[in-house]
Amino acid sequence: PVLRAHSIALTVEFADPKGNSLPAKLLNELAAAVTAMGDDPAARVIVLRSAGQSTFCAGASFDEFTAVATPEAGQEFFSGFSRVILAMIRAPKFVLTRVQGRAAGGAIGLIAASDYSFAVRSAQAKLSELQVGIGPFVVGVVIERKLGLAPFMHLGVHADWHDAEWCERHGLYSMLCDDAAALDAAVEAHAARLAASNPEAMREMKRIFWAGTEDWGERMSARAAMSGRMVLSDFTREALARFRAR
């Protein structure tokens, strides 16, 4: 990821040529970057964003997903999302996420782990895991916490695109913006306002927001193992082949 320091915030930007998807190496780098920003005494606000103008994030790297050969490798791969989510919710600073386009699969977990998110009105979102033969097991922990059980169930079962208005209505997106220029202006304005706020107050608010998540590391590890086993099943391999053939 690319790190940028400004007077108002520290920004981490990730990129991948395949729809800003997230291979394991990038997931680990993102987790490390967010953790380092959280530990930086000079940082007041963390902004998470991706490169480009269209897709925010296509979710897990499809190439790595299909290359998993053992349950242990599968668990390790899916654990990458849990590391980023834990880094985001445990950082003692607000994490703002900029969503400039479509978000799928694991990307929904990253947005849900934000303390505040901004999205353009064209930023559709979907949990696509069921389409490839698994379920949103790891990211479901934070999605259910942020949106509530019923919206999480709807996203998981109706594994298709949902418009940005639906996402805002159910709490995935905090604010909608008409275009990229308005999106950047909103992120900058809110980051500046928060950077001028009391760091101790924000730290305590963050602790309250995510109270009760102390066991999430263990819970998401168990779910990653579930995904790691399932990705090796004949049903999932066949579903992956059909998905790739589209």
mmCIF file of C-alpha atoms in Angstrom:
data_model
loop_
_atom_site.group_PDB
_atom_site.id
_atom_site.type_symbol
_atom_site.label_atom_id
_atom_site.label_comp_id
_atom_site.label_asym_id
_atom_site.label_seq_id
_atom_site.Cartn_x
_atom_site.Cartn_y
_atom_site.Cartn_z
ATOM 1 C CA PRO A 1 0.000 0.000 0.000
ATOM 2 C CA VAL A 2 0.949 3.638 -0.463
ATOM 3 C CA LEU A 3 1.150 5.729 2.698
ATOM 4 C CA ARG A 4 0.672 9.494 2.587
ATOM 5 C CA ALA A 5 1.029 11.899 5.477
ATOM 6 C CA HIS A 6 -0.919 15.154 5.600
ATOM 7 C CA SER A 7 -1.387 17.698 8.321
ATOM 8 C CA ILE A 8 -4.883 16.394 8.926
ATOM 9 C CA ALA A 9 -4.617 12.635 8.467
ATOM 10 C CA LEU A 10 -2.542 9.635 7.542
ATOM 11 C CA THR A 11 -3.805 7.943 4.389
ATOM 12 C CA VAL A 12 -3.210 4.370 3.289
ATOM 13 C CA GLU A 13 -4.021 3.587 -0.333
ATOM 14 C CA PHE A 14 -4.066 0.076 -1.798
ATOM 15 C CA ALA A 15 -4.091 -1.010 -5.413
ATOM 16 C CA ASP A 16 -4.187 -4.162 -7.511
ATOM 17 C CA PRO A 17 -4.598 -4.436 -11.289
ATOM 18 C CA LYS A 18 -7.468 -6.897 -10.881
ATOM 19 C CA GLY A 19 -10.161 -4.624 -9.518
ATOM 20 C CA ASN A 20 -8.143 -3.642 -6.446
ATOM 21 C CA SER A 21 -8.530 -7.193 -5.189
ATOM 22 C CA LEU A 22 -6.656 -8.209 -2.064
ATOM 23 C CA PRO A 23 -3.950 -10.891 -2.261
ATOM 24 C CA ALA A 24 -2.501 -12.160 1.005
ATOM 25 C CA LYS A 25 0.622 -9.998 0.818
ATOM 26 C CA LEU A 26 -1.414 -6.835 0.380
ATOM 27 C CA LEU A 27 -3.773 -7.783 3.221
ATOM 28 C CA ASN A 28 -0.818 -8.253 5.572
ATOM 29 C CA GLU A 29 0.714 -4.950 4.458
ATOM 30 C CA LEU A 30 -2.577 -3.149 5.031
ATOM 31 C CA ALA A 31 -2.889 -4.589 8.539
ATOM 32 C CA ALA A 32 0.674 -3.536 9.357
ATOM 33 C CA ALA A 33 0.161 -0.032 7.941
ATOM 34 C CA VAL A 34 -3.046 0.601 9.882
ATOM 35 C CA THR A 35 -1.442 -0.713 13.088
ATOM 36 C CA ALA A 36 1.569 1.558 12.604
ATOM 37 C CA MET A 37 -0.678 4.556 12.006
ATOM 38 C CA GLY A 38 -2.633 3.753 15.136
ATOM 39 C CA ASP A 39 0.617 3.715 17.120
ATOM 40 C CA ASP A 40 1.907 6.957 15.601
ATOM 41 C CA PRO A 41 1.428 9.730 18.183
ATOM 42 C CA ALA A 42 1.382 12.348 15.430
ATOM 43 C CA ALA A 43 -1.556 10.744 13.655
ATOM 44 C CA ARG A 44 -5.037 12.005 14.470
ATOM 45 C CA VAL A 45 -7.139 10.309 11.777
ATOM 46 C CA ILE A 46 -6.606 7.344 9.432
ATOM 47 C CA VAL A 47 -8.050 7.359 5.896
ATOM 48 C CA LEU A 48 -8.348 4.093 3.950
ATOM 49 C CA ARG A 49 -8.800 4.311 0.195
ATOM 50 C CA SER A 50 -8.017 2.451 -3.005
ATOM 51 C CA ALA A 51 -6.547 3.558 -6.310
ATOM 52 C CA GLY A 52 -8.438 4.356 -9.480
ATOM 53 C CA GLN A 53 -11.820 5.824 -10.236
ATOM 54 C CA SER A 54 -14.146 2.848 -10.628
ATOM 55 C CA THR A 55 -13.872 -0.193 -8.353
ATOM 56 C CA PHE A 56 -13.157 0.248 -4.659
ATOM 57 C CA CYS A 57 -12.290 -3.397 -4.104
ATOM 58 C CA ALA A 58 -13.238 -6.710 -5.717
ATOM 59 C CA GLY A 59 -12.574 -8.642 -2.512
ATOM 60 C CA ALA A 60 -10.217 -11.579 -2.146
ATOM 61 C CA SER A 61 -7.689 -12.309 -4.878
ATOM 62 C CA PHE A 62 -9.441 -14.834 -7.098
ATOM 63 C CA ASP A 63 -6.130 -16.289 -8.281
ATOM 64 C CA GLU A 64 -4.963 -16.976 -4.731
ATOM 65 C CA PHE A 65 -8.403 -18.151 -3.703
ATOM 66 C CA THR A 66 -8.431 -20.836 -6.398
ATOM 67 C CA ALA A 67 -4.807 -21.817 -5.709
ATOM 68 C CA VAL A 68 -5.440 -22.875 -2.092
ATOM 69 C CA ALA A 69 -4.244 -26.471 -1.794
ATOM 70 C CA THR A 70 -4.525 -27.331 1.915
ATOM 71 C CA PRO A 71 -6.873 -26.445 4.776
ATOM 72 C CA GLU A 72 -3.969 -24.734 6.555
ATOM 73 C CA ALA A 73 -3.189 -22.575 3.532
ATOM 74 C CA GLY A 74 -6.866 -21.722 3.247
ATOM 75 C CA GLN A 75 -7.090 -20.669 6.864
ATOM 76 C CA GLU A 76 -4.000 -18.499 6.492
ATOM 77 C CA PHE A 77 -5.374 -16.832 3.367
ATOM 78 C CA PHE A 78 -8.746 -15.975 4.884
ATOM 79 C CA SER A 79 -7.067 -14.828 8.103
ATOM 80 C CA GLY A 80 -5.634 -11.906 6.151
ATOM 81 C CA PHE A 81 -9.021 -10.194 6.243
ATOM 82 C CA SER A 82 -9.306 -10.699 9.991
ATOM 83 C CA ARG A 83 -5.909 -9.036 10.509
ATOM 84 C CA VAL A 84 -6.978 -5.911 8.638
ATOM 85 C CA ILE A 85 -10.350 -5.767 10.397
ATOM 86 C CA LEU A 86 -8.736 -6.162 13.822
ATOM 87 C CA ALA A 87 -6.143 -3.503 13.022
ATOM 88 C CA MET A 88 -8.909 -1.093 12.001
ATOM 89 C CA ILE A 89 -11.141 -1.564 15.030
ATOM 90 C CA ARG A 90 -8.246 -1.635 17.504
ATOM 91 C CA ALA A 91 -6.499 1.469 16.188
ATOM 92 C CA PRO A 92 -7.046 4.201 18.821
ATOM 93 C CA LYS A 93 -7.993 6.651 16.071
ATOM 94 C CA PHE A 94 -11.017 6.962 13.832
ATOM 95 C CA VAL A 95 -10.672 5.118 10.523
ATOM 96 C CA LEU A 96 -12.466 6.832 7.625
ATOM 97 C CA THR A 97 -12.968 4.840 4.420
ATOM 98 C CA ARG A 98 -13.380 6.357 0.958
ATOM 99 C CA VAL A 99 -15.460 4.194 -1.407
ATOM 100 C CA GLN A 100 -15.258 5.487 -4.981
ATOM 101 C CA GLY A 101 -16.871 2.493 -6.688
ATOM 102 C CA ARG A 102 -18.181 -1.034 -6.386
ATOM 103 C CA ALA A 103 -17.242 -3.181 -3.386
ATOM 104 C CA ALA A 104 -17.566 -6.959 -3.236
ATOM 105 C CA GLY A 105 -16.899 -9.809 -0.842
ATOM 106 C CA GLY A 106 -14.207 -9.087 1.708
ATOM 107 C CA ALA A 107 -14.299 -5.392 0.824
ATOM 108 C CA ILE A 108 -17.626 -5.153 2.650
ATOM 109 C CA GLY A 109 -15.860 -6.319 5.803
ATOM 110 C CA LEU A 110 -13.270 -3.546 5.533
ATOM 111 C CA ILE A 111 -15.948 -0.905 5.044
ATOM 112 C CA ALA A 112 -17.929 -2.268 7.993
ATOM 113 C CA ALA A 113 -14.795 -2.091 10.159
ATOM 114 C CA SER A 114 -14.553 1.651 9.485
ATOM 115 C CA ASP A 115 -15.714 4.160 12.033
ATOM 116 C CA TYR A 116 -17.164 6.311 9.251
ATOM 117 C CA SER A 117 -17.421 5.679 5.502
ATOM 118 C CA PHE A 118 -18.026 7.879 2.478
ATOM 119 C CA ALA A 119 -19.253 6.536 -0.860
ATOM 120 C CA VAL A 120 -20.348 7.810 -4.242
ATOM 121 C CA ARG A 121 -23.913 7.031 -5.249
ATOM 122 C CA SER A 122 -22.714 4.532 -7.851
ATOM 123 C CA ALA A 123 -20.896 2.450 -5.216
ATOM 124 C CA GLN A 124 -22.889 -0.776 -5.302
ATOM 125 C CA ALA A 125 -21.961 -3.537 -2.871
ATOM 126 C CA LYS A 126 -22.482 -7.285 -2.615
ATOM 127 C CA LEU A 127 -21.403 -10.272 -0.559
ATOM 128 C CA SER A 128 -20.423 -12.610 -3.371
ATOM 129 C CA GLU A 129 -19.127 -15.540 -1.318
ATOM 130 C CA LEU A 130 -22.143 -17.802 -1.857
ATOM 131 C CA GLN A 131 -21.661 -17.484 -5.615
ATOM 132 C CA VAL A 132 -18.225 -19.103 -5.360
ATOM 133 C CA GLY A 133 -19.269 -21.899 -3.033
ATOM 134 C CA ILE A 134 -18.415 -20.545 0.420
ATOM 135 C CA GLY A 135 -19.969 -18.012 2.780
ATOM 136 C CA PRO A 136 -19.035 -14.623 4.290
ATOM 137 C CA PHE A 137 -17.722 -16.303 7.416
ATOM 138 C CA VAL A 138 -14.758 -14.125 8.486
ATOM 139 C CA VAL A 139 -16.050 -10.715 7.398
ATOM 140 C CA GLY A 140 -19.526 -11.632 8.616
ATOM 141 C CA VAL A 141 -18.381 -11.044 12.183
ATOM 142 C CA VAL A 142 -17.930 -7.309 11.646
ATOM 143 C CA ILE A 143 -20.734 -6.921 9.084
ATOM 144 C CA GLU A 144 -23.298 -8.341 11.500
ATOM 145 C CA ARG A 145 -21.969 -6.075 14.259
ATOM 146 C CA LYS A 146 -22.216 -2.951 12.091
ATOM 147 C CA LEU A 147 -25.437 -3.568 10.149
ATOM 148 C CA GLY A 148 -27.353 -5.933 12.425
ATOM 149 C CA LEU A 149 -28.425 -9.521 11.872
ATOM 150 C CA ALA A 150 -31.274 -8.981 9.398
ATOM 151 C CA PRO A 151 -29.315 -6.838 6.884
ATOM 152 C CA PHE A 152 -26.345 -9.211 7.169
ATOM 153 C CA MET A 153 -28.617 -12.164 6.443
ATOM 154 C CA HIS A 154 -30.067 -10.310 3.463
ATOM 155 C CA LEU A 155 -26.626 -9.520 2.027
ATOM 156 C CA GLY A 156 -25.435 -13.072 2.571
ATOM 157 C CA VAL A 157 -28.471 -14.823 1.116
ATOM 158 C CA HIS A 158 -29.232 -12.357 -1.702
ATOM 159 C CA ALA A 159 -25.669 -12.466 -3.049
ATOM 160 C CA ASP A 160 -26.153 -9.790 -5.671
ATOM 161 C CA TRP A 161 -25.524 -6.067 -6.049
ATOM 162 C CA HIS A 162 -27.190 -3.623 -3.652
ATOM 163 C CA ASP A 163 -27.305 0.070 -4.450
ATOM 164 C CA ALA A 164 -25.577 2.698 -2.356
ATOM 165 C CA GLU A 165 -28.870 3.941 -0.938
ATOM 166 C CA TRP A 166 -29.546 0.490 0.534
ATOM 167 C CA CYS A 167 -26.042 0.464 1.994
ATOM 168 C CA GLU A 168 -26.501 3.889 3.577
ATOM 169 C CA ARG A 169 -29.935 3.018 4.914
ATOM 170 C CA HIS A 170 -28.537 -0.031 6.712
ATOM 171 C CA GLY A 171 -25.383 1.622 8.030
ATOM 172 C CA LEU A 172 -22.650 0.275 5.752
ATOM 173 C CA TYR A 173 -22.112 3.733 4.259
ATOM 174 C CA SER A 174 -22.246 6.740 6.563
ATOM 175 C CA MET A 175 -22.495 9.412 3.864
ATOM 176 C CA LEU A 176 -23.265 9.410 0.136
ATOM 177 C CA CYS A 177 -21.691 11.873 -2.293
ATOM 178 C CA ASP A 178 -22.757 12.726 -5.821
ATOM 179 C CA ASP A 179 -19.363 12.249 -7.497
ATOM 180 C CA ALA A 180 -15.660 11.754 -6.877
ATOM 181 C CA ALA A 181 -14.990 15.441 -6.363
ATOM 182 C CA ALA A 182 -17.700 15.701 -3.712
ATOM 183 C CA LEU A 183 -16.391 12.476 -2.166
ATOM 184 C CA ASP A 184 -12.868 13.856 -1.792
ATOM 185 C CA ALA A 185 -14.168 17.133 -0.424
ATOM 186 C CA ALA A 186 -16.258 15.334 2.186
ATOM 187 C CA VAL A 187 -13.400 13.081 3.289
ATOM 188 C CA GLU A 188 -11.006 16.022 3.563
ATOM 189 C CA ALA A 189 -13.478 18.202 5.466
ATOM 190 C CA HIS A 190 -14.384 15.509 7.972
ATOM 191 C CA ALA A 191 -10.760 14.459 8.460
ATOM 192 C CA ALA A 192 -9.808 18.083 9.144
ATOM 193 C CA ARG A 193 -12.617 18.515 11.650
ATOM 194 C CA LEU A 194 -11.722 15.311 13.449
ATOM 195 C CA ALA A 195 -8.006 16.141 13.449
ATOM 196 C CA ALA A 196 -8.868 19.250 15.446
ATOM 197 C CA SER A 197 -10.899 17.255 17.978
ATOM 198 C CA ASN A 198 -9.729 15.957 21.344
ATOM 199 C CA PRO A 199 -7.575 12.828 20.716
ATOM 200 C CA GLU A 200 -8.431 11.386 24.116
ATOM 201 C CA ALA A 201 -12.163 11.787 23.489
ATOM 202 C CA MET A 202 -11.877 10.098 20.102
ATOM 203 C CA ARG A 203 -9.813 7.271 21.607
ATOM 204 C CA GLU A 204 -12.448 6.630 24.278
ATOM 205 C CA MET A 205 -15.259 6.838 21.708
ATOM 206 C CA LYS A 206 -13.447 4.263 19.597
ATOM 207 C CA ARG A 207 -13.107 1.979 22.619
ATOM 208 C CA ILE A 208 -16.856 2.272 23.279
ATOM 209 C CA PHE A 209 -17.772 1.732 19.615
ATOM 210 C CA TRP A 210 -15.966 -1.608 19.527
ATOM 211 C CA ALA A 211 -16.493 -2.813 23.094
ATOM 212 C CA GLY A 212 -17.182 -6.532 23.306
ATOM 213 C CA THR A 213 -14.929 -7.466 20.372
ATOM 214 C CA GLU A 214 -12.098 -8.790 22.506
ATOM 215 C CA ASP A 215 -12.692 -12.380 21.324
ATOM 216 C CA TRP A 216 -12.883 -11.518 17.642
ATOM 217 C CA GLY A 217 -9.369 -12.779 16.885
ATOM 218 C CA GLU A 218 -10.264 -16.268 18.056
ATOM 219 C CA ARG A 219 -13.712 -16.161 16.474
ATOM 220 C CA MET A 220 -12.473 -15.068 13.065
ATOM 221 C CA SER A 221 -9.630 -17.595 13.171
ATOM 222 C CA ALA A 222 -12.193 -20.381 13.593
ATOM 223 C CA ARG A 223 -14.221 -18.964 10.714
ATOM 224 C CA ALA A 224 -11.105 -18.724 8.529
ATOM 225 C CA ALA A 225 -10.505 -22.415 9.194
ATOM 226 C CA MET A 226 -14.096 -23.100 8.127
ATOM 227 C CA SER A 227 -13.521 -21.253 4.844
ATOM 228 C CA GLY A 228 -10.167 -22.962 4.385
ATOM 229 C CA ARG A 229 -11.765 -26.388 4.565
ATOM 230 C CA MET A 230 -14.749 -25.471 2.418
ATOM 231 C CA VAL A 231 -12.729 -24.006 -0.448
ATOM 232 C CA LEU A 232 -11.250 -27.473 -1.044
ATOM 233 C CA SER A 233 -14.633 -29.208 -1.416
ATOM 234 C CA ASP A 234 -15.757 -30.558 -4.768
ATOM 235 C CA PHE A 235 -18.844 -28.342 -4.687
ATOM 236 C CA THR A 236 -16.774 -25.180 -4.190
ATOM 237 C CA ARG A 237 -14.217 -26.169 -6.830
ATOM 238 C CA GLU A 238 -17.043 -26.661 -9.337
ATOM 239 C CA ALA A 239 -18.628 -23.341 -8.334
ATOM 240 C CA LEU A 240 -15.282 -21.605 -8.800
ATOM 241 C CA ALA A 241 -14.883 -23.127 -12.239
ATOM 242 C CA ARG A 242 -18.344 -21.914 -13.277
ATOM 243 C CA PHE A 243 -17.611 -18.449 -11.874
ATOM 244 C CA ARG A 244 -14.299 -18.256 -13.744
ATOM 245 C CA ALA A 245 -15.986 -19.307 -17.000
ATOM 246 C CA ARG A 246 -18.384 -16.358 -16.957
#
